Structures are given as C-alpha cells and as structure tokens.
PDB file of C-alpha atoms in Angstrom:
ATOM      1  CA  UNK A   1      -1.987  14.639   9.302  1.00 69.00           C
ATOM      2  CA  UNK A   2       0.678  12.832   7.348  1.00 81.00           C
ATOM      3  CA  UNK A   3       2.089  10.253   9.748  1.00 92.00           C
ATOM      4  CA  UNK A   4       4.489   8.802   7.184  1.00 95.00           C
ATOM      5  CA  UNK A   5       6.403  11.218   5.000  1.00 95.00           C
ATOM      6  CA  UNK A   6       8.617  10.812   2.003  1.00 95.00           C
ATOM      7  CA  UNK A   7       9.955  14.279   1.468  1.00 91.00           C
ATOM      8  CA  UNK A   8      11.690  13.636  -1.830  1.00 94.00           C
ATOM      9  CA  UNK A   9       9.164  13.234  -4.642  1.00 94.00           C
ATOM     10  CA  UNK A  10      11.840  12.062  -7.038  1.00 96.00           C
ATOM     11  CA  UNK A  11      15.382  10.734  -7.206  1.00 97.00           C
ATOM     12  CA  UNK A  12      17.649  10.121 -10.173  1.00 97.00           C
ATOM     13  CA  UNK A  13      20.784   7.935 -10.026  1.00 98.00           C
ATOM     14  CA  UNK A  14      23.180   6.318 -12.455  1.00 98.00           C
ATOM     15  CA  UNK A  15      23.097   2.611 -13.091  1.00 97.00           C
ATOM     16  CA  UNK A  16      25.475   0.780 -10.773  1.00 97.00           C
ATOM     17  CA  UNK A  17      25.420   3.468  -8.093  1.00 97.00           C
ATOM     18  CA  UNK A  18      23.603   3.431  -4.776  1.00 98.00           C
ATOM     19  CA  UNK A  19      20.008   4.664  -4.474  1.00 98.00           C
ATOM     20  CA  UNK A  20      18.953   5.918  -1.059  1.00 98.00           C
ATOM     21  CA  UNK A  21      15.279   6.541  -0.437  1.00 98.00           C
ATOM     22  CA  UNK A  22      14.227   8.171   2.797  1.00 98.00           C
ATOM     23  CA  UNK A  23      11.126   8.063   4.948  1.00 97.00           C
ATOM     24  CA  UNK A  24      10.169   9.797   8.185  1.00 97.00           C
ATOM     25  CA  UNK A  25       7.339   8.998  10.541  1.00 97.00           C
ATOM     26  CA  UNK A  26       5.728  10.846  13.398  1.00 95.00           C
ATOM     27  CA  UNK A  27       3.810   8.171  15.280  1.00 92.00           C
ATOM     28  CA  UNK A  28       6.036   6.442  17.857  1.00 92.00           C
ATOM     29  CA  UNK A  29       3.518   3.604  18.063  1.00 91.00           C
ATOM     30  CA  UNK A  30       4.522   2.335  14.636  1.00 92.00           C
ATOM     31  CA  UNK A  31       6.470  -0.863  15.112  1.00 91.00           C
ATOM     32  CA  UNK A  32       6.647  -2.422  11.678  1.00 92.00           C
ATOM     33  CA  UNK A  33       7.819  -0.819   8.474  1.00 94.00           C
ATOM     34  CA  UNK A  34       7.728  -1.899   4.866  1.00 95.00           C
ATOM     35  CA  UNK A  35       8.844  -0.750   1.449  1.00 97.00           C
ATOM     36  CA  UNK A  36       6.813  -1.336  -1.674  1.00 96.00           C
ATOM     37  CA  UNK A  37       7.658  -0.681  -5.306  1.00 97.00           C
ATOM     38  CA  UNK A  38       5.037   0.302  -7.850  1.00 94.00           C
ATOM     39  CA  UNK A  39       5.176   0.283 -11.630  1.00 92.00           C
ATOM     40  CA  UNK A  40       2.543   2.118 -13.678  1.00 87.00           C
ATOM     41  CA  UNK A  41      -0.695   0.189 -14.142  1.00 82.00           C
ATOM     42  CA  UNK A  42       0.302  -2.355 -11.499  1.00 88.00           C
ATOM     43  CA  UNK A  43      -0.357  -2.688  -7.795  1.00 92.00           C
ATOM     44  CA  UNK A  44       2.445  -2.129  -5.278  1.00 94.00           C
ATOM     45  CA  UNK A  45       4.888  -5.008  -4.875  1.00 95.00           C
ATOM     46  CA  UNK A  46       6.411  -5.826  -1.496  1.00 94.00           C
ATOM     47  CA  UNK A  47      10.168  -5.327  -1.308  1.00 96.00           C
ATOM     48  CA  UNK A  48      11.404  -5.565   2.244  1.00 96.00           C
ATOM     49  CA  UNK A  49      10.280  -4.998   5.812  1.00 94.00           C
ATOM     50  CA  UNK A  50      11.756  -4.327   9.212  1.00 95.00           C
ATOM     51  CA  UNK A  51      10.508  -4.686  12.738  1.00 93.00           C
ATOM     52  CA  UNK A  52      11.167  -1.973  15.268  1.00 93.00           C
ATOM     53  CA  UNK A  53      13.299  -4.367  17.301  1.00 93.00           C
ATOM     54  CA  UNK A  54      15.888  -4.312  14.519  1.00 95.00           C
ATOM     55  CA  UNK A  55      17.866  -1.506  12.976  1.00 96.00           C
ATOM     56  CA  UNK A  56      18.801  -3.187   9.713  1.00 97.00           C
ATOM     57  CA  UNK A  57      17.430  -5.793   7.360  1.00 97.00           C
ATOM     58  CA  UNK A  58      18.977  -7.001   4.105  1.00 97.00           C
ATOM     59  CA  UNK A  59      17.584  -8.853   1.150  1.00 96.00           C
ATOM     60  CA  UNK A  60      19.883  -9.083  -1.832  1.00 97.00           C
ATOM     61  CA  UNK A  61      20.472  -5.638  -3.272  1.00 97.00           C
ATOM     62  CA  UNK A  62      17.970  -4.066  -0.855  1.00 98.00           C
ATOM     63  CA  UNK A  63      18.750  -2.962   2.683  1.00 98.00           C
ATOM     64  CA  UNK A  64      16.450  -1.093   5.013  1.00 98.00           C
ATOM     65  CA  UNK A  65      17.807   0.893   7.949  1.00 98.00           C
ATOM     66  CA  UNK A  66      15.690   2.018  10.875  1.00 98.00           C
ATOM     67  CA  UNK A  67      16.632   4.818  13.275  1.00 97.00           C
ATOM     68  CA  UNK A  68      13.928   4.810  15.903  1.00 96.00           C
ATOM     69  CA  UNK A  69      15.248   7.771  17.857  1.00 96.00           C
ATOM     70  CA  UNK A  70      15.071   9.885  14.717  1.00 97.00           C
ATOM     71  CA  UNK A  71      11.860   8.215  13.509  1.00 97.00           C
ATOM     72  CA  UNK A  72      13.562   7.678  10.189  1.00 97.00           C
ATOM     73  CA  UNK A  73      14.041   4.784   7.836  1.00 97.00           C
ATOM     74  CA  UNK A  74      15.849   4.467   4.562  1.00 98.00           C
ATOM     75  CA  UNK A  75      16.022   1.991   1.718  1.00 98.00           C
ATOM     76  CA  UNK A  76      19.364   1.396   0.043  1.00 98.00           C
ATOM     77  CA  UNK A  77      19.547  -0.235  -3.373  1.00 98.00           C
ATOM     78  CA  UNK A  78      23.013  -1.374  -4.386  1.00 97.00           C
ATOM     79  CA  UNK A  79      23.793  -1.547  -7.231  1.00 97.00           C
ATOM     80  CA  UNK A  80      20.918   0.293  -8.864  1.00 98.00           C
ATOM     81  CA  UNK A  81      19.585  -1.098 -12.126  1.00 97.00           C
ATOM     82  CA  UNK A  82      17.362   0.495 -14.784  1.00 96.00           C
ATOM     83  CA  UNK A  83      14.638  -2.017 -13.897  1.00 95.00           C
ATOM     84  CA  UNK A  84      14.510  -0.455 -10.439  1.00 97.00           C
ATOM     85  CA  UNK A  85      12.944   2.659 -11.938  1.00 97.00           C
ATOM     86  CA  UNK A  86       9.543   2.872 -10.240  1.00 97.00           C
ATOM     87  CA  UNK A  87       7.666   4.641  -7.456  1.00 96.00           C
ATOM     88  CA  UNK A  88       8.765   3.524  -4.001  1.00 97.00           C
ATOM     89  CA  UNK A  89       6.428   3.731  -1.024  1.00 96.00           C
ATOM     90  CA  UNK A  90       7.311   3.301   2.586  1.00 96.00           C
ATOM     91  CA  UNK A  91       4.558   2.099   4.877  1.00 95.00           C
ATOM     92  CA  UNK A  92       4.099   1.569   8.584  1.00 94.00           C
ATOM     93  CA  UNK A  93       1.786  -0.305  10.899  1.00 90.00           C
ATOM     94  CA  UNK A  94       1.259  -0.423  14.640  1.00 87.00           C
ATOM     95  CA  UNK A  95       0.349  -3.380  16.755  1.00 77.00           C
ATOM     96  CA  UNK A  96       0.302  -7.025  15.838  1.00 70.00           C
ATOM     97  CA  UNK A  97      -3.358  -6.913  14.892  1.00 69.00           C
ATOM     98  CA  UNK A  98      -2.932  -4.236  12.307  1.00 70.00           C
ATOM     99  CA  UNK A  99      -0.991  -6.020   9.620  1.00 71.00           C
ATOM    100  CA  UNK A 100      -3.791  -5.235   7.207  1.00 75.00           C
ATOM    101  CA  UNK A 101      -3.795  -1.530   7.960  1.00 87.00           C
ATOM    102  CA  UNK A 102      -0.785   0.117   6.433  1.00 91.00           C
ATOM    103  CA  UNK A 103      -0.105   3.839   6.543  1.00 93.00           C
ATOM    104  CA  UNK A 104       1.734   4.868   3.406  1.00 94.00           C
ATOM    105  CA  UNK A 105       4.004   7.740   2.515  1.00 95.00           C
ATOM    106  CA  UNK A 106       3.415   9.769  -0.633  1.00 94.00           C
ATOM    107  CA  UNK A 107       6.014   7.876  -2.633  1.00 95.00           C
ATOM    108  CA  UNK A 108       9.349   8.673  -4.274  1.00 96.00           C
ATOM    109  CA  UNK A 109       9.847   8.194  -8.000  1.00 96.00           C
ATOM    110  CA  UNK A 110      13.220   6.628  -8.651  1.00 97.00           C
ATOM    111  CA  UNK A 111      14.812   6.897 -12.076  1.00 98.00           C
ATOM    112  CA  UNK A 112      17.899   4.823 -12.740  1.00 97.00           C
ATOM    113  CA  UNK A 113      19.735   6.031 -15.823  1.00 96.00           C
ATOM    114  CA  UNK A 114      21.709   3.553 -17.947  1.00 93.00           C
TER     115      UNK A 114
ATOM    116  CA  UNK B   1      -0.592 -19.321  -7.591  1.00 67.00           C
ATOM    117  CA  UNK B   2      -2.738 -16.692  -9.193  1.00 79.00           C
ATOM    118  CA  UNK B   3      -2.318 -13.214  -7.773  1.00 92.00           C
ATOM    119  CA  UNK B   4      -4.913 -10.850  -6.424  1.00 96.00           C
ATOM    120  CA  UNK B   5      -7.491 -10.048  -9.064  1.00 97.00           C
ATOM    121  CA  UNK B   6      -9.713  -7.010  -9.182  1.00 97.00           C
ATOM    122  CA  UNK B   7     -12.695  -6.386 -11.396  1.00 97.00           C
ATOM    123  CA  UNK B   8     -13.461  -4.311 -13.248  1.00 97.00           C
ATOM    124  CA  UNK B   9     -10.123  -2.708 -14.108  1.00 96.00           C
ATOM    125  CA  UNK B  10     -11.718   0.537 -15.284  1.00 96.00           C
ATOM    126  CA  UNK B  11     -15.019   2.212 -14.482  1.00 96.00           C
ATOM    127  CA  UNK B  12     -16.631   5.468 -15.475  1.00 97.00           C
ATOM    128  CA  UNK B  13     -19.566   6.693 -13.423  1.00 97.00           C
ATOM    129  CA  UNK B  14     -21.410   9.953 -12.952  1.00 97.00           C
ATOM    130  CA  UNK B  15     -21.966  11.882  -9.747  1.00 97.00           C
ATOM    131  CA  UNK B  16     -24.688  10.471  -7.554  1.00 97.00           C
ATOM    132  CA  UNK B  17     -24.380   6.927  -8.846  1.00 97.00           C
ATOM    133  CA  UNK B  18     -23.114   4.035  -6.815  1.00 97.00           C
ATOM    134  CA  UNK B  19     -20.412   1.516  -7.678  1.00 97.00           C
ATOM    135  CA  UNK B  20     -19.313  -1.923  -6.525  1.00 98.00           C
ATOM    136  CA  UNK B  21     -15.758  -3.134  -6.908  1.00 98.00           C
ATOM    137  CA  UNK B  22     -14.686  -6.735  -6.520  1.00 98.00           C
ATOM    138  CA  UNK B  23     -11.504  -8.340  -5.214  1.00 98.00           C
ATOM    139  CA  UNK B  24     -10.479 -11.997  -5.296  1.00 97.00           C
ATOM    140  CA  UNK B  25      -7.568 -12.665  -2.942  1.00 97.00           C
ATOM    141  CA  UNK B  26      -4.777 -15.131  -3.468  1.00 95.00           C
ATOM    142  CA  UNK B  27      -6.011 -18.660  -2.812  1.00 95.00           C
ATOM    143  CA  UNK B  28      -5.766 -19.427   0.885  1.00 93.00           C
ATOM    144  CA  UNK B  29      -5.522 -15.804   1.947  1.00 94.00           C
ATOM    145  CA  UNK B  30      -8.110 -14.763   4.498  1.00 93.00           C
ATOM    146  CA  UNK B  31      -7.345 -11.096   5.044  1.00 93.00           C
ATOM    147  CA  UNK B  32      -8.340  -8.463   2.501  1.00 96.00           C
ATOM    148  CA  UNK B  33      -7.624  -4.746   2.748  1.00 95.00           C
ATOM    149  CA  UNK B  34      -8.720  -1.890   0.521  1.00 97.00           C
ATOM    150  CA  UNK B  35      -6.830   1.306  -0.259  1.00 97.00           C
ATOM    151  CA  UNK B  36      -7.584   4.424  -2.254  1.00 96.00           C
ATOM    152  CA  UNK B  37      -4.804   6.057  -4.248  1.00 94.00           C
ATOM    153  CA  UNK B  38      -5.121   9.638  -5.453  1.00 91.00           C
ATOM    154  CA  UNK B  39      -2.457  12.070  -6.663  1.00 83.00           C
ATOM    155  CA  UNK B  40      -3.135  14.447  -3.792  1.00 78.00           C
ATOM    156  CA  UNK B  41      -3.562  12.062  -0.864  1.00 80.00           C
ATOM    157  CA  UNK B  42      -1.429   9.114  -1.903  1.00 84.00           C
ATOM    158  CA  UNK B  43      -2.375   5.640  -0.725  1.00 91.00           C
ATOM    159  CA  UNK B  44      -4.974   5.731   2.033  1.00 94.00           C
ATOM    160  CA  UNK B  45      -6.333   2.788   3.983  1.00 94.00           C
ATOM    161  CA  UNK B  46     -10.057   2.196   3.616  1.00 96.00           C
ATOM    162  CA  UNK B  47     -10.836  -0.990   5.524  1.00 93.00           C
ATOM    163  CA  UNK B  48      -9.671  -4.498   6.330  1.00 94.00           C
ATOM    164  CA  UNK B  49     -11.679  -7.693   6.438  1.00 95.00           C
ATOM    165  CA  UNK B  50     -10.808 -11.019   7.971  1.00 93.00           C
ATOM    166  CA  UNK B  51     -13.111 -13.996   8.282  1.00 92.00           C
ATOM    167  CA  UNK B  52     -16.029 -11.960   6.944  1.00 94.00           C
ATOM    168  CA  UNK B  53     -15.630  -9.335   9.693  1.00 93.00           C
ATOM    169  CA  UNK B  54     -14.394  -5.791   9.342  1.00 93.00           C
ATOM    170  CA  UNK B  55     -11.303  -5.514  11.546  1.00 91.00           C
ATOM    171  CA  UNK B  56     -10.123  -1.999  10.794  1.00 90.00           C
ATOM    172  CA  UNK B  57     -11.577   1.067   9.163  1.00 92.00           C
ATOM    173  CA  UNK B  58      -9.899   4.185   7.825  1.00 92.00           C
ATOM    174  CA  UNK B  59     -11.133   7.764   7.917  1.00 92.00           C
ATOM    175  CA  UNK B  60     -13.613   7.654   5.082  1.00 95.00           C
ATOM    176  CA  UNK B  61     -17.286   8.667   5.096  1.00 95.00           C
ATOM    177  CA  UNK B  62     -20.030   6.116   5.479  1.00 95.00           C
ATOM    178  CA  UNK B  63     -20.621   6.184   1.720  1.00 97.00           C
ATOM    179  CA  UNK B  64     -17.706   3.765   1.544  1.00 97.00           C
ATOM    180  CA  UNK B  65     -18.570   0.271   2.669  1.00 96.00           C
ATOM    181  CA  UNK B  66     -17.371  -3.237   2.101  1.00 96.00           C
ATOM    182  CA  UNK B  67     -17.931  -6.834   2.876  1.00 97.00           C
ATOM    183  CA  UNK B  68     -16.187 -10.165   2.694  1.00 97.00           C
ATOM    184  CA  UNK B  69     -17.691 -13.469   1.715  1.00 97.00           C
ATOM    185  CA  UNK B  70     -17.049 -16.913   3.123  1.00 95.00           C
ATOM    186  CA  UNK B  71     -14.629 -17.668   0.274  1.00 94.00           C
ATOM    187  CA  UNK B  72     -12.630 -14.549   1.288  1.00 95.00           C
ATOM    188  CA  UNK B  73     -13.627 -12.616  -1.821  1.00 97.00           C
ATOM    189  CA  UNK B  74     -14.401  -9.031  -1.000  1.00 98.00           C
ATOM    190  CA  UNK B  75     -16.436  -6.202  -2.445  1.00 98.00           C
ATOM    191  CA  UNK B  76     -16.406  -2.516  -1.708  1.00 97.00           C
ATOM    192  CA  UNK B  77     -19.251  -0.183  -2.467  1.00 98.00           C
ATOM    193  CA  UNK B  78     -19.300   3.567  -2.847  1.00 97.00           C
ATOM    194  CA  UNK B  79     -22.702   5.219  -2.844  1.00 94.00           C
ATOM    195  CA  UNK B  80     -23.646   8.700  -4.011  1.00 96.00           C
ATOM    196  CA  UNK B  81     -20.426   9.148  -5.933  1.00 97.00           C
ATOM    197  CA  UNK B  82     -18.617  12.489  -5.810  1.00 97.00           C
ATOM    198  CA  UNK B  83     -16.013  13.861  -8.195  1.00 96.00           C
ATOM    199  CA  UNK B  84     -13.396  13.449  -5.474  1.00 94.00           C
ATOM    200  CA  UNK B  85     -13.972   9.692  -5.428  1.00 96.00           C
ATOM    201  CA  UNK B  86     -12.100   9.397  -8.716  1.00 96.00           C
ATOM    202  CA  UNK B  87      -9.104   7.280  -7.799  1.00 96.00           C
ATOM    203  CA  UNK B  88      -7.314   3.997  -8.140  1.00 96.00           C
ATOM    204  CA  UNK B  89      -8.801   1.510  -5.693  1.00 97.00           C
ATOM    205  CA  UNK B  90      -6.383  -1.175  -4.625  1.00 97.00           C
ATOM    206  CA  UNK B  91      -7.107  -4.413  -2.884  1.00 97.00           C
ATOM    207  CA  UNK B  92      -4.472  -6.388  -0.978  1.00 96.00           C
ATOM    208  CA  UNK B  93      -4.591  -9.835   0.550  1.00 95.00           C
ATOM    209  CA  UNK B  94      -2.515 -11.644   3.131  1.00 91.00           C
ATOM    210  CA  UNK B  95      -2.653 -15.122   4.562  1.00 89.00           C
ATOM    211  CA  UNK B  96      -3.527 -13.955   8.046  1.00 84.00           C
ATOM    212  CA  UNK B  97      -3.307 -10.889  10.261  1.00 82.00           C
ATOM    213  CA  UNK B  98      -0.001 -12.014  11.748  1.00 79.00           C
ATOM    214  CA  UNK B  99       2.934  -9.637  11.726  1.00 73.00           C
ATOM    215  CA  UNK B 100       5.220 -10.568   8.905  1.00 75.00           C
ATOM    216  CA  UNK B 101       2.477 -11.800   6.629  1.00 81.00           C
ATOM    217  CA  UNK B 102       3.026  -9.837   3.471  1.00 86.00           C
ATOM    218  CA  UNK B 103       0.195  -7.969   1.826  1.00 90.00           C
ATOM    219  CA  UNK B 104       0.000  -8.673  -1.898  1.00 93.00           C
ATOM    220  CA  UNK B 105      -1.718  -6.059  -4.001  1.00 95.00           C
ATOM    221  CA  UNK B 106      -3.909  -6.417  -7.024  1.00 96.00           C
ATOM    222  CA  UNK B 107      -3.594  -4.154 -10.084  1.00 95.00           C
ATOM    223  CA  UNK B 108      -6.407  -1.905  -8.926  1.00 96.00           C
ATOM    224  CA  UNK B 109      -9.657  -0.566 -10.315  1.00 97.00           C
ATOM    225  CA  UNK B 110      -9.451   2.878 -11.882  1.00 96.00           C
ATOM    226  CA  UNK B 111     -12.678   4.735 -11.078  1.00 97.00           C
ATOM    227  CA  UNK B 112     -13.495   7.954 -12.884  1.00 97.00           C
ATOM    228  CA  UNK B 113     -16.448  10.007 -11.683  1.00 97.00           C
ATOM    229  CA  UNK B 114     -17.792  12.567 -14.160  1.00 96.00           C
TER     230      UNK B 114
END
C-alpha cells in the first residue's frame, strides 16, 4: 500500500510564479515530513522538513505546509526559477528512531518555463 | 566535505548472478540507509545501518542483504538476481539517528539485470 502519495506526476509553471506541490499520507503515525529534489543522474537532495508539531516551515523561497487533520502537506516555491525544474519527492518517517527509514511518494516532475 | 560516494556507478549482470554495491558515507556520519528506485515502485526503503547493526529493514526478500563496517562504510548484496532487480540503488548517510539529522544521498548505482 502506498502510504505517501503524490497524485500529480507533473506540474508546469512559468518562471516567477508560485509552484505548489502536494502530498498526501495515510499513516497517522508519521510525525516528520521532508521534501527532496532530484535531478537526473544525481541522488535526491534535501530541501526542507517539518515536524508534526508545526504547521508551517520556511526556508528562503521554500515553504512547507502541514495539515494533519487532512493528512496533507504541500511545498510552495516562490518565485519559481528554471533551475527548480526537477523531480520533487515528499517523504515521511515515524518515531524518533526511524530517521533513517523514509517512506517516499512517487514524485512530481516540476518544469519551470522561462 | 566529500559527499556520499557509491561504487560502481553502473553495473550489468545476468539473472542468477549476485552483486555487491558499496557506499562510503560522509565523513563522520554513522548511519547509512539504502533505497531502491524503480519507475513502477518509486523510492523504496531497503535497510538502515548504524554502528554496524541493522536498525530497520524494508519489505524486501532475503536475497537483499547488507552490512556496515567499523568505518561506517556499507555494502549491500543481492543474490540470485532477477530481472525485476534492475533499478537505481541509492545510499544515504546521516550523522546520527536523531530526528532532524538530514539524510544525504549519493548518486546511486544503476543496476541492469539481463
């Protein structure tokens, strides 16, 4: 069963606009969430994370929102840049001893058009 | 600091053979996790090692095994290869198992089973 779902396989936005990537999860035991970005031929790169005790976390152009009641999180990129074009994965973990065990979504390919 | 390194980067094997993949974590990192990425299943957790002990294991058959050495380097082994084992195998390291310790990924080993 897919515990972490990214229902949009792809997203295309114009440079300078906002990109919103969505992620849903089914396991209420997840308490830590992360977003990774992946370019072809490279491993995933950590972007931003959020603990379940928060509902928002910002880091520069990246903001992650968590709605626990809806079991939904989203990543906002403002403003979007062509270099942001990549595959974005959301991931979740449960319990403090499971940092090394991440459950990933299927990924969303973001294309930012100049 | 050098990043996570994985060797080899590419491998071609035939069904029934076995393969060993190697991962060198970032200097000072003690936790190493392995993931399999396929187009159909996405990124799936294989196992996590910390201080030479397996701490977590994903839902993979016993043909998949791993180990970690005293210098934190890790290897994973797949025996009796099947066509479905063709995938990108990613290794990630983190300083500890504490929440908030980011996992840094290597570039992966692309395994093709013919």
